[in-house]
């Protein structure tokens, strides 16, 4: 049973790492394009808050693996996500408010847990664990409610492009594993919270699939890359007497073939010819 539980914890930790890293491709594209595009900020700050609070909760009962270790990693990665988003976002006022509020929450939560676990607050460890669990509950629910921030945009545009599909799918699957882990370890915080977050995640996955973003097909891409035939191009043409020319001569655009001799033109007089 202990070996099976260890395997289950390792699987839960692995799924959480996948969920945390699921936003990496989107943030890499933001960094390469110098623009945030359709990526929403709220899921990223929600992930940051979630990782920090789960990390703190993992410390209170001494669950250094998988909770504490996994979400120390998550806190570092999510901090990098937020930094990249802040670097390239154009909505800086909104970003400063959201990131600032999350930073304050992370600091306050960390200070409380550190003081509680070191005995400064003179609270029993079970009480500190209870409060840390409640903080984790709020943070986790915010993470999985956060993508609903864009629900109005999704319904208006009939496109789920703003829903972080990878994060939602990985998070829902991860929480499903954590639900089983919480059942075996009899941790009601992990059990109930993971079940709720898993359900919310799968709802968002379904919403994305209903309003799946349309991608351009080959014909649409070809149309975008095609050159307009309405443009006119100016070519220089030699004429014998430019002062008496009433209309420019027609020029056949025939590429030279191998073996053709090209006459050199010395001191030519050139006039523009428009070819439609």
PDB file of C-alpha atoms in Angstrom:
ATOM      1  CA  UNK A   1       0.000   0.000   0.000  1.00  0.00           C
ATOM      2  CA  UNK A   2       2.858   2.388   0.828  1.00  0.00           C
ATOM      3  CA  UNK A   3       4.518   1.691  -2.521  1.00  0.00           C
ATOM      4  CA  UNK A   4       1.234   2.284  -4.326  1.00  0.00           C
ATOM      5  CA  UNK A   5       0.688   5.546  -2.466  1.00  0.00           C
ATOM      6  CA  UNK A   6       4.198   6.688  -3.348  1.00  0.00           C
ATOM      7  CA  UNK A   7       3.547   5.958  -7.015  1.00  0.00           C
ATOM      8  CA  UNK A   8       0.257   7.852  -6.796  1.00  0.00           C
ATOM      9  CA  UNK A   9       1.991  10.859  -5.245  1.00  0.00           C
ATOM     10  CA  UNK A  10       4.672  10.786  -7.926  1.00  0.00           C
ATOM     11  CA  UNK A  11       1.988  10.656 -10.612  1.00  0.00           C
ATOM     12  CA  UNK A  12       0.118  13.554  -9.017  1.00  0.00           C
ATOM     13  CA  UNK A  13       3.325  15.569  -8.819  1.00  0.00           C
ATOM     14  CA  UNK A  14       4.156  14.827 -12.462  1.00  0.00           C
ATOM     15  CA  UNK A  15       0.700  15.922 -13.600  1.00  0.00           C
ATOM     16  CA  UNK A  16       1.059  19.144 -11.621  1.00  0.00           C
ATOM     17  CA  UNK A  17       4.408  19.868 -13.261  1.00  0.00           C
ATOM     18  CA  UNK A  18       2.815  19.332 -16.678  1.00  0.00           C
ATOM     19  CA  UNK A  19       0.019  21.721 -15.714  1.00  0.00           C
ATOM     20  CA  UNK A  20       2.510  24.338 -14.546  1.00  0.00           C
ATOM     21  CA  UNK A  21       4.568  24.044 -17.730  1.00  0.00           C
ATOM     22  CA  UNK A  22       1.519  24.039 -20.018  1.00  0.00           C
ATOM     23  CA  UNK A  23       1.635  27.834 -20.300  1.00  0.00           C
ATOM     24  CA  UNK A  24       5.302  27.901 -21.307  1.00  0.00           C
ATOM     25  CA  UNK A  25       4.657  27.781 -25.100  1.00  0.00           C
ATOM     26  CA  UNK A  26       2.262  30.736 -24.883  1.00  0.00           C
ATOM     27  CA  UNK A  27       4.736  32.775 -22.859  1.00  0.00           C
ATOM     28  CA  UNK A  28       7.523  31.878 -25.281  1.00  0.00           C
ATOM     29  CA  UNK A  29       5.414  33.163 -28.179  1.00  0.00           C
ATOM     30  CA  UNK A  30       4.765  36.362 -26.227  1.00  0.00           C
ATOM     31  CA  UNK A  31       8.505  36.801 -25.749  1.00  0.00           C
ATOM     32  CA  UNK A  32       9.236  36.200 -29.444  1.00  0.00           C
ATOM     33  CA  UNK A  33       6.430  38.437 -30.744  1.00  0.00           C
ATOM     34  CA  UNK A  34       6.858  41.177 -28.132  1.00  0.00           C
ATOM     35  CA  UNK A  35       3.094  41.158 -27.638  1.00  0.00           C
ATOM     36  CA  UNK A  36       0.688  39.303 -25.327  1.00  0.00           C
ATOM     37  CA  UNK A  37      -1.930  38.756 -28.038  1.00  0.00           C
ATOM     38  CA  UNK A  38      -5.003  36.866 -26.791  1.00  0.00           C
ATOM     39  CA  UNK A  39      -3.292  35.504 -23.667  1.00  0.00           C
ATOM     40  CA  UNK A  40      -5.141  36.612 -20.523  1.00  0.00           C
ATOM     41  CA  UNK A  41      -3.268  37.747 -17.420  1.00  0.00           C
ATOM     42  CA  UNK A  42      -5.674  36.468 -14.773  1.00  0.00           C
ATOM     43  CA  UNK A  43      -4.886  32.755 -15.231  1.00  0.00           C
ATOM     44  CA  UNK A  44      -1.182  33.522 -14.885  1.00  0.00           C
ATOM     45  CA  UNK A  45      -1.502  35.470 -11.646  1.00  0.00           C
ATOM     46  CA  UNK A  46      -3.969  32.825 -10.468  1.00  0.00           C
ATOM     47  CA  UNK A  47      -1.345  30.156 -11.114  1.00  0.00           C
ATOM     48  CA  UNK A  48       1.235  32.232  -9.245  1.00  0.00           C
ATOM     49  CA  UNK A  49      -1.040  32.625  -6.212  1.00  0.00           C
ATOM     50  CA  UNK A  50      -2.068  28.974  -6.364  1.00  0.00           C
ATOM     51  CA  UNK A  51       1.488  27.652  -6.421  1.00  0.00           C
ATOM     52  CA  UNK A  52       2.554  29.862  -3.534  1.00  0.00           C
ATOM     53  CA  UNK A  53      -0.386  28.924  -1.306  1.00  0.00           C
ATOM     54  CA  UNK A  54      -0.161  25.188  -2.016  1.00  0.00           C
ATOM     55  CA  UNK A  55       3.557  25.372  -1.268  1.00  0.00           C
ATOM     56  CA  UNK A  56       2.810  26.981   2.100  1.00  0.00           C
ATOM     57  CA  UNK A  57       0.097  24.438   2.880  1.00  0.00           C
ATOM     58  CA  UNK A  58       2.468  21.595   2.013  1.00  0.00           C
ATOM     59  CA  UNK A  59       4.872  22.901   4.638  1.00  0.00           C
ATOM     60  CA  UNK A  60       2.344  22.939   7.507  1.00  0.00           C
ATOM     61  CA  UNK A  61       1.722  19.163   7.692  1.00  0.00           C
ATOM     62  CA  UNK A  62       5.282  18.362   6.651  1.00  0.00           C
ATOM     63  CA  UNK A  63       4.277  17.100   3.196  1.00  0.00           C
ATOM     64  CA  UNK A  64       7.591  17.961   1.599  1.00  0.00           C
ATOM     65  CA  UNK A  65       6.845  15.546  -1.230  1.00  0.00           C
ATOM     66  CA  UNK A  66       4.903  15.934  -3.346  1.00  0.00           C
ATOM     67  CA  UNK A  67       3.122  19.138  -2.308  1.00  0.00           C
ATOM     68  CA  UNK A  68       5.929  21.362  -1.067  1.00  0.00           C
ATOM     69  CA  UNK A  69       8.595  20.330  -3.584  1.00  0.00           C
ATOM     70  CA  UNK A  70       6.249  20.439  -6.583  1.00  0.00           C
ATOM     71  CA  UNK A  71       4.865  23.856  -5.827  1.00  0.00           C
ATOM     72  CA  UNK A  72       8.208  25.425  -4.957  1.00  0.00           C
ATOM     73  CA  UNK A  73       9.022  24.662  -8.576  1.00  0.00           C
ATOM     74  CA  UNK A  74       5.627  26.018  -9.619  1.00  0.00           C
ATOM     75  CA  UNK A  75       6.145  29.256  -7.708  1.00  0.00           C
ATOM     76  CA  UNK A  76       9.441  29.890  -9.486  1.00  0.00           C
ATOM     77  CA  UNK A  77       8.032  29.129 -12.946  1.00  0.00           C
ATOM     78  CA  UNK A  78       4.830  31.130 -12.461  1.00  0.00           C
ATOM     79  CA  UNK A  79       6.857  34.119 -11.260  1.00  0.00           C
ATOM     80  CA  UNK A  80       8.773  33.968 -14.536  1.00  0.00           C
ATOM     81  CA  UNK A  81       5.476  33.796 -16.465  1.00  0.00           C
ATOM     82  CA  UNK A  82       4.176  36.925 -14.788  1.00  0.00           C
ATOM     83  CA  UNK A  83       7.443  38.767 -15.406  1.00  0.00           C
ATOM     84  CA  UNK A  84       7.373  37.957 -19.137  1.00  0.00           C
ATOM     85  CA  UNK A  85       3.735  39.019 -19.421  1.00  0.00           C
ATOM     86  CA  UNK A  86       4.388  42.282 -17.600  1.00  0.00           C
ATOM     87  CA  UNK A  87       7.348  42.984 -19.880  1.00  0.00           C
ATOM     88  CA  UNK A  88       5.312  42.871 -23.098  1.00  0.00           C
ATOM     89  CA  UNK A  89       1.746  43.760 -22.135  1.00  0.00           C
ATOM     90  CA  UNK A  90       0.222  46.993 -23.403  1.00  0.00           C
ATOM     91  CA  UNK A  91      -2.400  47.112 -20.630  1.00  0.00           C
ATOM     92  CA  UNK A  92       0.175  48.053 -18.043  1.00  0.00           C
ATOM     93  CA  UNK A  93      -2.194  49.756 -15.600  1.00  0.00           C
ATOM     94  CA  UNK A  94      -4.364  46.645 -15.292  1.00  0.00           C
ATOM     95  CA  UNK A  95      -1.301  44.399 -15.123  1.00  0.00           C
ATOM     96  CA  UNK A  96       0.259  46.444 -12.330  1.00  0.00           C
ATOM     97  CA  UNK A  97      -2.934  46.235 -10.267  1.00  0.00           C
ATOM     98  CA  UNK A  98      -3.440  42.487 -10.756  1.00  0.00           C
ATOM     99  CA  UNK A  99       0.201  41.561 -10.222  1.00  0.00           C
ATOM    100  CA  UNK A 100       0.562  43.946  -7.279  1.00  0.00           C
ATOM    101  CA  UNK A 101      -2.490  42.502  -5.518  1.00  0.00           C
ATOM    102  CA  UNK A 102      -1.223  38.955  -6.052  1.00  0.00           C
ATOM    103  CA  UNK A 103       2.230  39.869  -4.789  1.00  0.00           C
ATOM    104  CA  UNK A 104       0.760  41.351  -1.604  1.00  0.00           C
ATOM    105  CA  UNK A 105      -1.364  38.223  -1.044  1.00  0.00           C
ATOM    106  CA  UNK A 106       1.674  35.977  -1.511  1.00  0.00           C
ATOM    107  CA  UNK A 107       3.758  38.027   0.900  1.00  0.00           C
ATOM    108  CA  UNK A 108       1.057  38.170   3.584  1.00  0.00           C
ATOM    109  CA  UNK A 109       0.354  34.446   3.321  1.00  0.00           C
ATOM    110  CA  UNK A 110       4.044  33.591   3.476  1.00  0.00           C
ATOM    111  CA  UNK A 111       4.672  35.833   6.471  1.00  0.00           C
ATOM    112  CA  UNK A 112       1.743  34.333   8.378  1.00  0.00           C
ATOM    113  CA  UNK A 113       2.730  30.715   7.742  1.00  0.00           C
ATOM    114  CA  UNK A 114       6.381  31.358   8.588  1.00  0.00           C
ATOM    115  CA  UNK A 115       5.439  33.092  11.838  1.00  0.00           C
ATOM    116  CA  UNK A 116       2.883  30.417  12.681  1.00  0.00           C
ATOM    117  CA  UNK A 117       5.196  27.483  12.004  1.00  0.00           C
ATOM    118  CA  UNK A 118       8.039  29.048  13.980  1.00  0.00           C
ATOM    119  CA  UNK A 119       5.796  29.627  17.006  1.00  0.00           C
ATOM    120  CA  UNK A 120       5.759  33.416  16.905  1.00  0.00           C
ATOM    121  CA  UNK A 121       1.950  33.555  16.758  1.00  0.00           C
ATOM    122  CA  UNK A 122       1.687  30.932  19.540  1.00  0.00           C
ATOM    123  CA  UNK A 123      -0.872  28.957  17.579  1.00  0.00           C
ATOM    124  CA  UNK A 124      -0.985  25.165  17.485  1.00  0.00           C
ATOM    125  CA  UNK A 125       0.241  23.685  14.231  1.00  0.00           C
ATOM    126  CA  UNK A 126      -3.211  22.288  13.451  1.00  0.00           C
ATOM    127  CA  UNK A 127      -4.690  25.778  13.519  1.00  0.00           C
ATOM    128  CA  UNK A 128      -1.951  27.116  11.267  1.00  0.00           C
ATOM    129  CA  UNK A 129      -2.600  24.204   8.912  1.00  0.00           C
ATOM    130  CA  UNK A 130      -6.325  24.983   8.898  1.00  0.00           C
ATOM    131  CA  UNK A 131      -5.783  28.637   8.019  1.00  0.00           C
ATOM    132  CA  UNK A 132      -3.183  27.743   5.395  1.00  0.00           C
ATOM    133  CA  UNK A 133      -5.651  25.250   3.945  1.00  0.00           C
ATOM    134  CA  UNK A 134      -8.325  27.924   3.684  1.00  0.00           C
ATOM    135  CA  UNK A 135      -5.878  30.250   1.947  1.00  0.00           C
ATOM    136  CA  UNK A 136      -5.001  27.442  -0.454  1.00  0.00           C
ATOM    137  CA  UNK A 137      -8.688  26.821  -1.140  1.00  0.00           C
ATOM    138  CA  UNK A 138      -9.288  30.424  -2.156  1.00  0.00           C
ATOM    139  CA  UNK A 139      -6.159  30.494  -4.317  1.00  0.00           C
ATOM    140  CA  UNK A 140      -6.966  27.233  -6.101  1.00  0.00           C
ATOM    141  CA  UNK A 141     -10.541  28.228  -6.831  1.00  0.00           C
ATOM    142  CA  UNK A 142      -9.331  31.554  -8.225  1.00  0.00           C
ATOM    143  CA  UNK A 143      -6.996  29.694 -10.577  1.00  0.00           C
ATOM    144  CA  UNK A 144      -9.797  27.627 -12.076  1.00  0.00           C
ATOM    145  CA  UNK A 145     -12.359  30.413 -12.042  1.00  0.00           C
ATOM    146  CA  UNK A 146      -9.868  32.823 -13.635  1.00  0.00           C
ATOM    147  CA  UNK A 147     -10.322  31.615 -17.235  1.00  0.00           C
ATOM    148  CA  UNK A 148     -14.023  32.480 -16.934  1.00  0.00           C
ATOM    149  CA  UNK A 149     -12.806  36.091 -16.957  1.00  0.00           C
ATOM    150  CA  UNK A 150     -12.841  35.818 -20.725  1.00  0.00           C
ATOM    151  CA  UNK A 151     -16.264  34.163 -20.982  1.00  0.00           C
ATOM    152  CA  UNK A 152     -17.829  37.375 -22.294  1.00  0.00           C
ATOM    153  CA  UNK A 153     -15.184  37.603 -24.995  1.00  0.00           C
ATOM    154  CA  UNK A 154     -15.624  33.934 -25.893  1.00  0.00           C
ATOM    155  CA  UNK A 155     -19.386  34.278 -26.302  1.00  0.00           C
ATOM    156  CA  UNK A 156     -19.066  37.541 -28.207  1.00  0.00           C
ATOM    157  CA  UNK A 157     -16.398  36.375 -30.650  1.00  0.00           C
ATOM    158  CA  UNK A 158     -17.602  32.754 -30.733  1.00  0.00           C
ATOM    159  CA  UNK A 159     -13.976  31.750 -30.265  1.00  0.00           C
ATOM    160  CA  UNK A 160     -12.231  30.065 -27.353  1.00  0.00           C
ATOM    161  CA  UNK A 161      -8.817  31.488 -28.267  1.00  0.00           C
ATOM    162  CA  UNK A 162      -8.569  33.378 -24.967  1.00  0.00           C
ATOM    163  CA  UNK A 163      -9.117  30.222 -22.866  1.00  0.00           C
ATOM    164  CA  UNK A 164      -5.788  28.658 -21.796  1.00  0.00           C
ATOM    165  CA  UNK A 165      -6.748  25.216 -23.088  1.00  0.00           C
ATOM    166  CA  UNK A 166      -3.475  23.516 -22.200  1.00  0.00           C
ATOM    167  CA  UNK A 167      -3.529  24.789 -18.634  1.00  0.00           C
ATOM    168  CA  UNK A 168      -7.196  23.874 -18.155  1.00  0.00           C
ATOM    169  CA  UNK A 169      -6.805  20.345 -19.520  1.00  0.00           C
ATOM    170  CA  UNK A 170      -3.589  19.649 -17.622  1.00  0.00           C
ATOM    171  CA  UNK A 171      -4.991  21.193 -14.444  1.00  0.00           C
ATOM    172  CA  UNK A 172      -8.233  19.225 -14.621  1.00  0.00           C
ATOM    173  CA  UNK A 173      -6.344  15.967 -15.151  1.00  0.00           C
ATOM    174  CA  UNK A 174      -3.867  16.815 -12.397  1.00  0.00           C
ATOM    175  CA  UNK A 175      -6.610  17.598  -9.901  1.00  0.00           C
ATOM    176  CA  UNK A 176      -8.322  14.337 -10.732  1.00  0.00           C
ATOM    177  CA  UNK A 177      -5.164  12.522  -9.594  1.00  0.00           C
ATOM    178  CA  UNK A 178      -4.906  14.729  -6.502  1.00  0.00           C
ATOM    179  CA  UNK A 179      -8.510  13.838  -5.651  1.00  0.00           C
ATOM    180  CA  UNK A 180      -7.563  10.164  -5.542  1.00  0.00           C
ATOM    181  CA  UNK A 181      -4.440  10.987  -3.517  1.00  0.00           C
ATOM    182  CA  UNK A 182      -6.502  12.998  -1.029  1.00  0.00           C
ATOM    183  CA  UNK A 183      -8.910  10.092  -0.708  1.00  0.00           C
ATOM    184  CA  UNK A 184      -6.131   7.692   0.278  1.00  0.00           C
ATOM    185  CA  UNK A 185      -4.356  10.124   2.603  1.00  0.00           C
ATOM    186  CA  UNK A 186      -7.664  11.293   4.125  1.00  0.00           C
ATOM    187  CA  UNK A 187      -6.742  14.934   3.528  1.00  0.00           C
ATOM    188  CA  UNK A 188     -10.141  16.589   3.136  1.00  0.00           C
ATOM    189  CA  UNK A 189      -8.664  19.858   1.902  1.00  0.00           C
ATOM    190  CA  UNK A 190      -6.913  18.104  -0.972  1.00  0.00           C
ATOM    191  CA  UNK A 191      -9.836  15.757  -1.655  1.00  0.00           C
ATOM    192  CA  UNK A 192     -12.674  18.284  -1.863  1.00  0.00           C
ATOM    193  CA  UNK A 193     -10.651  21.108  -3.361  1.00  0.00           C
ATOM    194  CA  UNK A 194      -9.113  18.943  -6.067  1.00  0.00           C
ATOM    195  CA  UNK A 195     -12.510  17.507  -6.988  1.00  0.00           C
ATOM    196  CA  UNK A 196     -14.000  20.999  -7.357  1.00  0.00           C
ATOM    197  CA  UNK A 197     -11.041  22.296  -9.366  1.00  0.00           C
ATOM    198  CA  UNK A 198     -11.087  19.247 -11.617  1.00  0.00           C
ATOM    199  CA  UNK A 199     -14.767  19.810 -12.396  1.00  0.00           C
ATOM    200  CA  UNK A 200     -14.181  23.500 -13.163  1.00  0.00           C
ATOM    201  CA  UNK A 201     -11.252  22.622 -15.398  1.00  0.00           C
ATOM    202  CA  UNK A 202     -13.222  20.127 -17.463  1.00  0.00           C
ATOM    203  CA  UNK A 203     -16.057  22.656 -17.867  1.00  0.00           C
ATOM    204  CA  UNK A 204     -13.573  25.095 -19.399  1.00  0.00           C
ATOM    205  CA  UNK A 205     -12.150  22.388 -21.643  1.00  0.00           C
ATOM    206  CA  UNK A 206     -15.670  21.680 -22.900  1.00  0.00           C
ATOM    207  CA  UNK A 207     -16.260  25.395 -23.472  1.00  0.00           C
ATOM    208  CA  UNK A 208     -13.070  25.627 -25.513  1.00  0.00           C
ATOM    209  CA  UNK A 209     -14.067  22.641 -27.644  1.00  0.00           C
ATOM    210  CA  UNK A 210     -17.507  24.126 -28.316  1.00  0.00           C
ATOM    211  CA  UNK A 211     -15.987  27.441 -29.413  1.00  0.00           C
ATOM    212  CA  UNK A 212     -12.793  26.045 -30.878  1.00  0.00           C
ATOM    213  CA  UNK A 213     -10.769  28.797 -32.603  1.00  0.00           C
ATOM    214  CA  UNK A 214     -10.790  28.553 -36.364  1.00  0.00           C
ATOM    215  CA  UNK A 215      -7.484  28.139 -38.130  1.00  0.00           C
ATOM    216  CA  UNK A 216      -6.785  29.322 -41.648  1.00  0.00           C
ATOM    217  CA  UNK A 217      -6.751  26.601 -44.260  1.00  0.00           C
ATOM    218  CA  UNK A 218      -4.303  26.344 -47.160  1.00  0.00           C
ATOM    219  CA  UNK A 219      -6.606  28.276 -49.501  1.00  0.00           C
ATOM    220  CA  UNK A 220      -6.931  31.161 -47.041  1.00  0.00           C
ATOM    221  CA  UNK A 221      -3.196  31.291 -46.515  1.00  0.00           C
ATOM    222  CA  UNK A 222      -2.622  31.238 -50.269  1.00  0.00           C
ATOM    223  CA  UNK A 223      -5.036  34.118 -50.687  1.00  0.00           C
ATOM    224  CA  UNK A 224      -3.183  36.115 -48.045  1.00  0.00           C
ATOM    225  CA  UNK A 225       0.145  35.496 -49.746  1.00  0.00           C
ATOM    226  CA  UNK A 226      -1.029  36.090 -53.310  1.00  0.00           C
ATOM    227  CA  UNK A 227       0.172  39.182 -55.150  1.00  0.00           C
ATOM    228  CA  UNK A 228      -2.447  41.583 -56.364  1.00  0.00           C
ATOM    229  CA  UNK A 229      -2.767  41.789 -60.146  1.00  0.00           C
ATOM    230  CA  UNK A 230      -4.178  45.302 -60.003  1.00  0.00           C
ATOM    231  CA  UNK A 231      -0.785  46.882 -59.431  1.00  0.00           C
ATOM    232  CA  UNK A 232       1.156  48.568 -62.220  1.00  0.00           C
ATOM    233  CA  UNK A 233       4.864  48.146 -62.681  1.00  0.00           C
ATOM    234  CA  UNK A 234       7.150  50.677 -64.379  1.00  0.00           C
ATOM    235  CA  UNK A 235       9.816  49.392 -66.775  1.00  0.00           C
ATOM    236  CA  UNK A 236      12.439  51.440 -68.644  1.00  0.00           C
ATOM    237  CA  UNK A 237      12.268  51.168 -72.476  1.00  0.00           C
ATOM    238  CA  UNK A 238      14.668  52.563 -75.082  1.00  0.00           C
ATOM    239  CA  UNK A 239      13.159  54.697 -77.872  1.00  0.00           C
ATOM    240  CA  UNK A 240      14.865  56.337 -80.832  1.00  0.00           C
ATOM    241  CA  UNK A 241      13.246  59.764 -80.637  1.00  0.00           C
ATOM    242  CA  UNK A 242      11.534  60.468 -77.327  1.00  0.00           C
ATOM    243  CA  UNK A 243      10.299  63.922 -78.403  1.00  0.00           C
ATOM    244  CA  UNK A 244       8.068  62.541 -81.153  1.00  0.00           C
ATOM    245  CA  UNK A 245       6.719  59.510 -79.385  1.00  0.00           C
ATOM    246  CA  UNK A 246       2.979  59.727 -78.947  1.00  0.00           C
ATOM    247  CA  UNK A 247       2.557  56.442 -77.114  1.00  0.00           C
ATOM    248  CA  UNK A 248       5.031  54.062 -75.556  1.00  0.00           C
ATOM    249  CA  UNK A 249       5.652  50.865 -77.467  1.00  0.00           C
ATOM    250  CA  UNK A 250       4.445  47.569 -76.091  1.00  0.00           C
ATOM    251  CA  UNK A 251       7.090  45.433 -74.522  1.00  0.00           C
ATOM    252  CA  UNK A 252       6.920  41.660 -74.352  1.00  0.00           C
ATOM    253  CA  UNK A 253       8.301  40.410 -71.075  1.00  0.00           C
ATOM    254  CA  UNK A 254      10.070  37.288 -72.327  1.00  0.00           C
ATOM    255  CA  UNK A 255      12.946  36.013 -70.220  1.00  0.00           C
ATOM    256  CA  UNK A 256      16.201  35.382 -72.133  1.00  0.00           C
ATOM    257  CA  UNK A 257      17.115  31.833 -72.992  1.00  0.00           C
ATOM    258  CA  UNK A 258      20.474  30.168 -72.896  1.00  0.00           C
ATOM    259  CA  UNK A 259      22.473  31.135 -75.992  1.00  0.00           C
ATOM    260  CA  UNK A 260      20.583  34.356 -76.695  1.00  0.00           C
ATOM    261  CA  UNK A 261      22.767  37.360 -77.409  1.00  0.00           C
ATOM    262  CA  UNK A 262      21.987  40.492 -75.495  1.00  0.00           C
ATOM    263  CA  UNK A 263      22.679  43.797 -77.255  1.00  0.00           C
ATOM    264  CA  UNK A 264      24.385  46.360 -75.120  1.00  0.00           C
ATOM    265  CA  UNK A 265      22.761  49.746 -74.905  1.00  0.00           C
ATOM    266  CA  UNK A 266      24.934  52.779 -74.762  1.00  0.00           C
ATOM    267  CA  UNK A 267      23.601  56.072 -73.463  1.00  0.00           C
ATOM    268  CA  UNK A 268      19.965  55.030 -73.690  1.00  0.00           C
ATOM    269  CA  UNK A 269      17.048  57.346 -73.446  1.00  0.00           C
ATOM    270  CA  UNK A 270      14.497  55.757 -71.174  1.00  0.00           C
ATOM    271  CA  UNK A 271      10.810  56.403 -70.813  1.00  0.00           C
ATOM    272  CA  UNK A 272       8.483  54.656 -68.365  1.00  0.00           C
ATOM    273  CA  UNK A 273       6.014  52.122 -69.690  1.00  0.00           C
ATOM    274  CA  UNK A 274       3.072  51.048 -67.520  1.00  0.00           C
ATOM    275  CA  UNK A 275       2.250  47.380 -67.703  1.00  0.00           C
ATOM    276  CA  UNK A 276      -1.104  46.500 -66.190  1.00  0.00           C
TER     277      UNK A 276
END
